[in-house]
């Protein structure tokens, strides 16, 4: 197919792709504990049906976790095989009062499709489907679609799945559709991602709660002790103050401060934290956040000194850091800075490795060319991502000869993981075209060009 034929085919398929995306968004497939996992099963079945409709051999697989979907179509003689990754599970919705519409009933407003998973990552699935539908029986490469079912919950079983199906999914190129573009109208290739370490820290000062009037002033309460401990995690400027965490500079682009403040929704008068270029703070330096605190609610709090309080911490690790070493450094810091001799207990939750991708070579050139065409001549940006996709390091280790292309459908206004998540429909159309053109370009490069 010529470039113009590919473009016309994608445009022809977009209405059906949009309708199927909306059907996927209506399935609340949340893999977190405490949610109805039958919806994750429904989601996997829906994805499997979509892939069968593209002429793929499909099966649903699992390895002790949530269902993933593998679809395969053999390559034409001499053509390369491309692995297309996305995930069908979604984040919990959080406080429903913060949503302007039902998170599982997709709604279009001002050119954006709102709904949980509309961007992250059901649009990634449908970008793959759009490319396959555009080619029909004329697909120029072999494809393996691997659609995961628990990425948002930490991909606990993914490494086992990859090992068990390694020969089945081995490919020359891996396209991971779970990242973002630089801006509306500006595509991007993700070339680095931070790692992650999550843990819980509990501070205990008493065996039991005691009267705040009878004992206050001499006995420390656990909430105050926890607050003082958490305050040691950052410098006055807002940089992470944990010794032993890697940090570097050298991001290829900068983020204009006013644009960043607007896209983040920063309240008026609130200062940014950290030092250095904003892109370095987001991509190549560690970040540490307090995600939650277990303590009495204000509505239920008696006049008593709290004996124990617990917080959940999340550290984003700079590329080049080691999660195990970083967790040891964080734990040492928390234990060292325990205020007033309080008993500090640190419990590990999960981690994931950062990664750096050498985005050079013919396959990356093929991707950039596809993006440039789909975005009407705009050159793609090589960017880092402050978030984490730990399994990319696993793909790098298991398939060292494959070119790994990290792409995505999100833009700075997508609000993935938050209330009112949305997908820019114009950009989604470009993503679908770019992926179809990428498959064409990869076929022209051939197996030897990897």
Coordinates of C-alpha atoms in Angstrom, one line a residue:
X1 CA 0.0 0.0 0.0
X2 CA 1.2 3.5 -0.8
X3 CA 1.3 6.2 1.8
X4 CA -1.8 7.8 0.4
X5 CA -3.6 4.5 0.5
X6 CA -2.6 3.9 4.1
X7 CA -3.9 7.4 5.0
X8 CA -7.2 6.8 3.3
X9 CA -7.5 3.3 4.9
X10 CA -6.9 4.7 8.4
X11 CA -9.5 7.5 7.9
X12 CA -12.0 4.9 6.7
X13 CA -11.5 2.8 9.9
X14 CA -11.5 5.6 12.4
X15 CA -15.3 5.8 13.1
X16 CA -15.4 2.1 13.9
X17 CA -12.2 2.4 16.0
X18 CA -13.8 5.2 18.0
X19 CA -16.9 3.1 18.6
X20 CA -14.9 0.2 19.8
X21 CA -12.8 2.4 22.0
X22 CA -15.9 3.6 23.7
X23 CA -17.1 0.0 24.3
X24 CA -13.8 -0.7 26.0
X25 CA -14.0 2.4 28.2
X26 CA -17.4 1.2 29.5
X27 CA -15.7 -1.9 31.1
X28 CA -14.4 -1.0 34.6
X29 CA -11.5 -3.4 34.4
X30 CA -9.5 -2.5 37.6
X31 CA -7.0 -5.1 38.7
X32 CA -6.4 -3.7 42.2
X33 CA -7.4 -5.7 45.3
X34 CA -10.9 -5.1 46.5
X35 CA -12.4 -4.5 43.0
X36 CA -14.6 -6.9 41.0
X37 CA -12.1 -8.7 38.8
X38 CA -14.8 -10.2 36.6
X39 CA -14.7 -6.8 34.8
X40 CA -11.0 -7.5 34.0
X41 CA -12.0 -10.8 32.5
X42 CA -14.7 -9.1 30.5
X43 CA -12.1 -6.6 29.3
X44 CA -9.7 -9.4 28.2
X45 CA -12.5 -11.1 26.3
X46 CA -13.5 -7.8 24.6
X47 CA -9.9 -7.3 23.5
X48 CA -9.6 -10.9 22.3
X49 CA -12.7 -10.4 20.1
X50 CA -11.3 -7.3 18.6
X51 CA -8.0 -9.0 17.7
X52 CA -9.8 -12.0 16.2
X53 CA -11.7 -9.6 14.1
X54 CA -8.3 -8.5 12.7
X55 CA -7.6 -12.1 11.6
X56 CA -5.2 -12.9 14.4
X57 CA -4.8 -16.2 16.2
X58 CA -5.7 -15.2 19.7
X59 CA -5.7 -16.7 23.2
X60 CA -6.1 -15.3 26.7
X61 CA -3.2 -16.3 29.1
X62 CA -2.3 -15.8 32.7
X63 CA 0.4 -16.8 35.1
X64 CA -1.1 -16.3 38.6
X65 CA -2.4 -12.8 37.9
X66 CA -4.9 -11.1 35.7
X67 CA -5.6 -12.2 32.1
X68 CA -3.4 -11.0 29.2
X69 CA -4.3 -11.4 25.5
X70 CA -1.8 -12.6 22.9
X71 CA -2.7 -12.3 19.2
X72 CA -0.4 -13.4 16.4
X73 CA -0.2 -13.1 12.6
X74 CA 2.8 -14.6 10.8
X75 CA 5.1 -12.3 8.8
X76 CA 5.1 -12.5 5.0
X77 CA 8.3 -14.2 3.8
X78 CA 11.4 -12.3 4.7
X79 CA 9.5 -9.5 6.6
X80 CA 10.2 -8.5 10.2
X81 CA 7.8 -9.2 13.1
X82 CA 6.6 -6.4 15.3
X83 CA 5.4 -6.8 18.9
X84 CA 2.6 -4.3 19.8
X85 CA 2.1 -3.8 23.5
X86 CA -0.7 -2.1 25.4
X87 CA -2.7 -2.8 28.6
X88 CA -6.4 -3.2 29.0
X89 CA -6.7 -2.6 32.8
X90 CA -7.3 0.8 34.3
X91 CA -6.7 2.9 37.4
X92 CA -9.4 3.2 40.1
X93 CA -11.5 6.3 39.6
X94 CA -11.0 7.8 43.1
X95 CA -13.5 10.4 44.3
X96 CA -16.4 10.3 41.9
X97 CA -17.5 13.8 42.9
X98 CA -14.3 15.1 41.1
X99 CA -15.5 13.7 37.8
X100 CA -17.6 15.9 35.5
X101 CA -19.2 12.8 34.0
X102 CA -19.4 9.1 34.7
X103 CA -15.9 7.7 34.3
X104 CA -17.2 4.6 32.6
X105 CA -19.5 6.3 30.2
X106 CA -17.4 8.0 27.5
X107 CA -18.4 11.5 26.7
X108 CA -17.0 13.9 24.1
X109 CA -16.4 17.5 25.1
X110 CA -14.5 20.1 23.1
X111 CA -12.8 17.5 20.9
X112 CA -11.7 15.2 23.8
X113 CA -13.2 11.8 24.8
X114 CA -13.6 11.6 28.6
X115 CA -13.5 8.4 30.5
X116 CA -11.3 6.2 32.7
X117 CA -8.9 4.4 30.3
X118 CA -9.8 6.6 27.3
X119 CA -6.2 7.6 27.1
X120 CA -4.4 5.2 29.4
X121 CA -4.3 2.7 27.8
X122 CA -7.4 1.6 25.8
X123 CA -6.5 4.1 23.2
X124 CA -3.2 2.4 22.9
X125 CA -5.0 -0.9 22.2
X126 CA -7.2 0.8 19.6
X127 CA -4.3 2.4 17.8
X128 CA -2.9 -1.1 17.3
X129 CA -6.3 -2.3 16.0
X130 CA -6.6 0.7 13.7
X131 CA -3.3 -0.1 12.0
X132 CA -4.3 -3.7 11.6
X133 CA -7.7 -2.9 10.2
X134 CA -6.2 -0.4 7.8
X135 CA -4.1 -3.1 6.2
X136 CA -6.5 -6.0 6.4
X137 CA -5.0 -9.0 4.6
X138 CA -2.2 -6.8 3.2
X139 CA -0.3 -6.4 6.5
X140 CA 3.3 -5.9 5.5
X141 CA 4.9 -7.3 8.7
X142 CA 4.2 -10.1 11.1
X143 CA 2.6 -8.9 14.4
X144 CA 2.3 -10.1 17.9
X145 CA -0.1 -8.2 20.1
X146 CA 0.5 -8.5 23.8
X147 CA -2.2 -6.7 25.8
X148 CA -1.6 -6.9 29.5
X149 CA -4.2 -7.0 32.2
X150 CA -2.5 -5.7 35.3
X151 CA -0.1 -2.9 34.3
X152 CA -1.7 -0.4 36.6
X153 CA -1.5 -2.8 39.5
X154 CA 2.3 -3.3 39.1
X155 CA 2.6 -6.0 36.4
X156 CA 3.3 -8.6 39.0
X157 CA 2.9 -11.6 36.7
X158 CA 4.2 -10.0 33.5
X159 CA 7.8 -11.3 33.8
X160 CA 6.5 -14.8 34.2
X161 CA 4.2 -14.4 31.2
X162 CA 7.0 -13.1 29.1
X163 CA 9.2 -16.0 30.1
X164 CA 6.5 -18.6 29.5
X165 CA 5.6 -17.2 26.1
X166 CA 9.1 -16.0 25.1
X167 CA 9.3 -17.9 21.8
X168 CA 5.8 -16.9 20.9
X169 CA 6.3 -13.2 21.3
X170 CA 9.9 -12.8 20.1
X171 CA 10.1 -9.9 17.6
X172 CA 12.4 -7.7 15.7
X173 CA 10.7 -4.5 16.9
X174 CA 8.7 -3.8 20.1
X175 CA 6.2 -0.9 20.1
X176 CA 5.0 0.0 23.6
X177 CA 2.0 2.3 23.3
X178 CA 1.8 3.5 26.9
X179 CA 3.5 6.9 26.9
X180 CA 2.8 10.4 25.8
X181 CA 3.6 13.0 23.2
X182 CA 5.4 16.3 23.9
X183 CA 2.4 18.5 23.2
X184 CA -0.8 18.6 21.1
X185 CA 0.6 18.8 17.6
X186 CA 4.1 17.6 18.6
X187 CA 4.9 13.8 18.6
X188 CA 7.5 12.2 20.7
X189 CA 9.6 9.1 21.2
X190 CA 10.2 8.2 24.9
X191 CA 13.9 7.5 25.4
X192 CA 14.1 7.3 29.2
X193 CA 11.9 6.5 32.1
X194 CA 12.3 6.8 35.9
X195 CA 12.1 3.8 38.1
X196 CA 10.0 3.5 41.3
X197 CA 10.2 2.3 44.9
X198 CA 7.0 2.3 47.0
X199 CA 7.0 1.6 50.7
X200 CA 5.1 2.2 54.0
X201 CA 6.7 3.8 57.0
X202 CA 5.1 3.5 60.4
X203 CA 6.0 5.7 63.4
X204 CA 5.0 4.5 66.9
X205 CA 5.5 6.5 70.1
X206 CA 3.0 4.8 72.5
X207 CA 1.5 1.4 73.3
X208 CA -2.0 3.0 73.3
X209 CA -3.7 6.3 72.9
X210 CA -3.6 8.6 76.0
X211 CA -5.4 11.8 77.1
X212 CA -3.9 14.7 75.3
X213 CA -4.4 17.0 78.3
X214 CA -3.0 14.7 80.9
X215 CA 0.1 13.6 78.8
X216 CA 0.5 16.3 76.1
X217 CA 3.6 18.4 76.5
X218 CA 5.8 15.5 77.6
X219 CA 4.7 12.6 75.5
X220 CA 5.2 12.9 71.7
X221 CA 2.2 11.8 69.6
X222 CA 2.9 9.7 66.5
X223 CA 1.3 12.1 64.0
X224 CA 3.6 14.9 65.0
X225 CA 6.6 12.5 65.0
X226 CA 5.6 11.3 61.5
X227 CA 5.2 14.8 60.2
X228 CA 8.7 15.7 61.5
X229 CA 10.1 12.6 59.9
X230 CA 8.5 13.2 56.5
X231 CA 9.8 16.8 56.6
X232 CA 13.4 15.4 56.6
X233 CA 12.9 13.9 53.1
X234 CA 13.3 17.2 51.2
X235 CA 15.7 20.1 51.4
X236 CA 14.2 23.6 51.9
X237 CA 14.4 24.0 48.1
X238 CA 12.4 20.9 47.6
X239 CA 15.1 18.5 46.4
X240 CA 15.1 15.0 47.7
X241 CA 17.4 14.8 50.7
X242 CA 17.9 11.0 50.8
X243 CA 21.6 10.3 50.5
X244 CA 22.5 7.6 48.0
X245 CA 19.9 8.2 45.3
X246 CA 21.2 8.8 41.8
X247 CA 20.6 12.1 40.0
X248 CA 21.9 13.7 36.9
X249 CA 21.2 16.5 34.5
X250 CA 21.1 16.7 30.7
X251 CA 17.6 16.6 29.4
X252 CA 17.5 17.5 25.7
X253 CA 14.7 20.0 26.0
X254 CA 13.3 22.3 28.6
X255 CA 9.7 22.8 29.8
X256 CA 8.6 26.4 29.8
X257 CA 7.6 27.2 33.3
X258 CA 4.2 28.9 32.6
X259 CA 3.2 26.0 30.3
X260 CA 4.2 23.5 33.0
X261 CA 2.3 25.3 35.8
X262 CA -0.8 25.5 33.6
X263 CA -0.7 21.8 32.6
X264 CA 0.0 20.7 36.1
X265 CA -2.9 22.8 37.5
X266 CA -0.6 24.4 40.1
X267 CA -2.5 26.7 42.4
X268 CA -1.7 30.4 42.1
X269 CA 1.2 31.4 44.4
X270 CA 2.5 27.9 44.9
X271 CA 6.2 27.6 44.1
X272 CA 7.8 24.8 42.1
X273 CA 10.1 22.5 44.1
X274 CA 13.6 21.3 43.3
X275 CA 16.4 22.9 41.5
X276 CA 17.7 22.8 37.9
X277 CA 15.8 22.7 34.7
X278 CA 12.2 21.4 35.0
X279 CA 12.8 18.6 32.6
X280 CA 15.8 17.4 34.7
X281 CA 13.6 17.5 37.8
X282 CA 11.0 15.4 36.0
X283 CA 13.1 13.0 34.0
X284 CA 16.6 12.6 35.4
X285 CA 16.4 13.4 39.1
X286 CA 14.6 11.5 41.9
X287 CA 11.3 12.6 43.2
X288 CA 9.6 11.6 46.5
X289 CA 6.0 12.0 47.4
X290 CA 3.8 11.1 50.3
X291 CA 0.8 9.3 48.7
X292 CA -1.3 8.8 51.8
X293 CA -1.4 8.7 55.6
X294 CA -3.3 6.3 57.9
X295 CA -4.4 8.3 61.0
X296 CA -7.7 9.2 62.6
X297 CA -9.9 11.4 60.5
X298 CA -10.6 14.8 61.8
X299 CA -14.3 14.0 62.2
X300 CA -13.5 11.1 64.4
X301 CA -10.4 12.2 66.2
X302 CA -10.8 12.3 70.1
X303 CA -8.7 14.5 72.4
X304 CA -6.0 11.8 72.6
X305 CA -2.4 11.4 71.6
X306 CA -2.2 9.1 68.6
X307 CA 0.0 6.1 69.4
X308 CA 1.0 5.1 65.8
X309 CA 0.7 6.7 62.3
X310 CA 1.5 5.3 58.9
X311 CA 2.4 6.9 55.5
X312 CA 2.8 5.5 52.0
X313 CA 5.9 6.9 50.2
X314 CA 6.7 6.7 46.5
X315 CA 10.2 7.5 45.1
X316 CA 10.7 7.9 41.4
X317 CA 14.3 6.9 40.6
X318 CA 16.6 8.6 38.1
X319 CA 17.7 6.6 35.1
X320 CA 20.8 4.6 36.1
X321 CA 19.7 4.1 39.7
X322 CA 19.1 0.6 41.2
X323 CA 15.8 0.0 43.0
X324 CA 17.2 -2.3 45.6
X325 CA 20.0 0.1 46.5
X326 CA 17.5 3.1 46.5
X327 CA 15.1 1.3 48.9
X328 CA 18.0 0.6 51.3
X329 CA 19.0 4.2 51.2
X330 CA 15.5 5.4 51.9
X331 CA 15.0 2.9 54.7
X332 CA 18.4 4.0 56.3
X333 CA 17.3 7.7 56.1
X334 CA 13.9 7.0 57.7
X335 CA 15.5 5.0 60.5
X336 CA 18.3 7.5 61.1
X337 CA 15.9 10.5 61.3
X338 CA 13.4 9.0 63.7
X339 CA 12.4 12.0 65.9
X340 CA 12.5 11.7 69.7
X341 CA 13.5 8.1 69.6
X342 CA 10.2 7.0 68.0
X343 CA 10.0 3.5 66.7
X344 CA 10.2 3.5 62.9
X345 CA 9.2 0.5 60.8
X346 CA 9.6 0.5 57.0
X347 CA 7.8 -2.1 54.9
X348 CA 8.6 -2.5 51.2
X349 CA 5.7 -2.6 48.7
X350 CA 7.1 -2.8 45.2
X351 CA 9.8 -1.4 42.9
X352 CA 10.6 -1.2 39.2
X353 CA 13.8 -0.4 37.3
X354 CA 14.4 2.8 35.4
X355 CA 15.5 2.5 31.8
X356 CA 17.4 4.4 29.0
X357 CA 16.8 3.5 25.4
X358 CA 19.4 4.1 22.7
X359 CA 17.0 5.5 20.1
X360 CA 19.3 5.3 17.1
X361 CA 19.3 3.1 14.1
X362 CA 17.0 2.3 11.1
X363 CA 14.0 1.2 13.1
X364 CA 14.0 4.5 15.1
X365 CA 14.4 6.4 11.9
X366 CA 11.4 4.5 10.5
X367 CA 9.4 5.6 13.5
X368 CA 10.4 9.2 13.3
X369 CA 9.6 9.3 9.6
X370 CA 6.1 7.9 10.4
X371 CA 5.5 10.5 13.1
X372 CA 6.8 13.3 10.9
X373 CA 4.3 12.3 8.1
X374 CA 1.4 11.9 10.5
X375 CA 2.0 15.3 12.1
X376 CA 2.4 17.1 8.8
X377 CA 6.1 17.6 8.9
X378 CA 6.6 18.2 12.6
X379 CA 9.7 16.6 13.9
X380 CA 9.2 14.3 16.9
X381 CA 10.9 15.1 20.2
X382 CA 13.0 12.6 22.2
X383 CA 11.8 12.9 25.7
X384 CA 12.1 11.4 29.1
X385 CA 9.1 10.4 31.2
X386 CA 9.0 11.0 34.9
X387 CA 6.7 8.0 35.4
X388 CA 7.7 4.4 35.3
X389 CA 7.2 1.4 33.0
X390 CA 9.4 -1.1 34.8
X391 CA 8.8 -3.9 32.4
X392 CA 10.7 -2.1 29.6
X393 CA 13.9 -3.1 31.3
X394 CA 12.6 -6.7 31.2
X395 CA 12.0 -6.4 27.5
X396 CA 15.5 -5.0 27.0
X397 CA 17.0 -7.9 28.9
X398 CA 14.9 -10.7 27.2
X399 CA 15.1 -9.3 23.7
X400 CA 18.4 -7.5 23.5
X401 CA 18.4 -7.3 19.6
X402 CA 14.9 -5.8 19.3
X403 CA 14.4 -2.1 18.8
X404 CA 12.1 -0.8 21.5
X405 CA 9.9 2.1 20.5
X406 CA 8.0 3.7 23.3
X407 CA 5.1 5.7 21.9
X408 CA 1.8 6.8 23.3
X409 CA -1.5 8.6 22.8
X410 CA -1.5 10.9 25.8
X411 CA -0.8 14.7 25.8
X412 CA -0.2 17.1 28.7
X413 CA -3.9 17.5 29.3
X414 CA -4.9 13.8 29.3
X415 CA -4.9 13.6 33.2
X416 CA -4.1 9.9 33.2
X417 CA -4.7 8.4 36.6
X418 CA -6.7 11.4 37.7
X419 CA -10.3 12.5 37.6
X420 CA -11.5 13.5 34.1
X421 CA -9.0 11.5 32.1
X422 CA -9.4 12.2 28.5
X423 CA -8.1 11.6 25.0
X424 CA -7.6 14.3 22.3
X425 CA -9.4 12.8 19.4
X426 CA -7.4 14.7 16.7
X427 CA -4.2 13.5 18.2
X428 CA -5.5 10.0 18.4
X429 CA -6.2 10.0 14.7
X430 CA -2.6 11.1 14.1
X431 CA -1.4 8.3 16.4
X432 CA -3.4 5.7 14.4
X433 CA -1.9 7.0 11.1
X434 CA 1.6 7.1 12.6
X435 CA 1.4 3.4 13.7
X436 CA 0.1 2.3 10.3
X437 CA 2.9 4.1 8.6
X438 CA 5.4 2.7 11.1
X439 CA 4.5 -0.8 10.1
X440 CA 5.0 0.1 6.4
X441 CA 8.3 1.7 7.2
X442 CA 9.5 -1.2 9.3
X443 CA 8.7 -3.6 6.5
X444 CA 10.8 -1.5 4.1
X445 CA 13.7 -1.6 6.5
X446 CA 13.5 -5.4 6.8
X447 CA 14.9 -7.8 9.3
X448 CA 18.5 -7.1 8.5
X449 CA 18.0 -3.4 9.3
X450 CA 17.3 -3.9 12.9

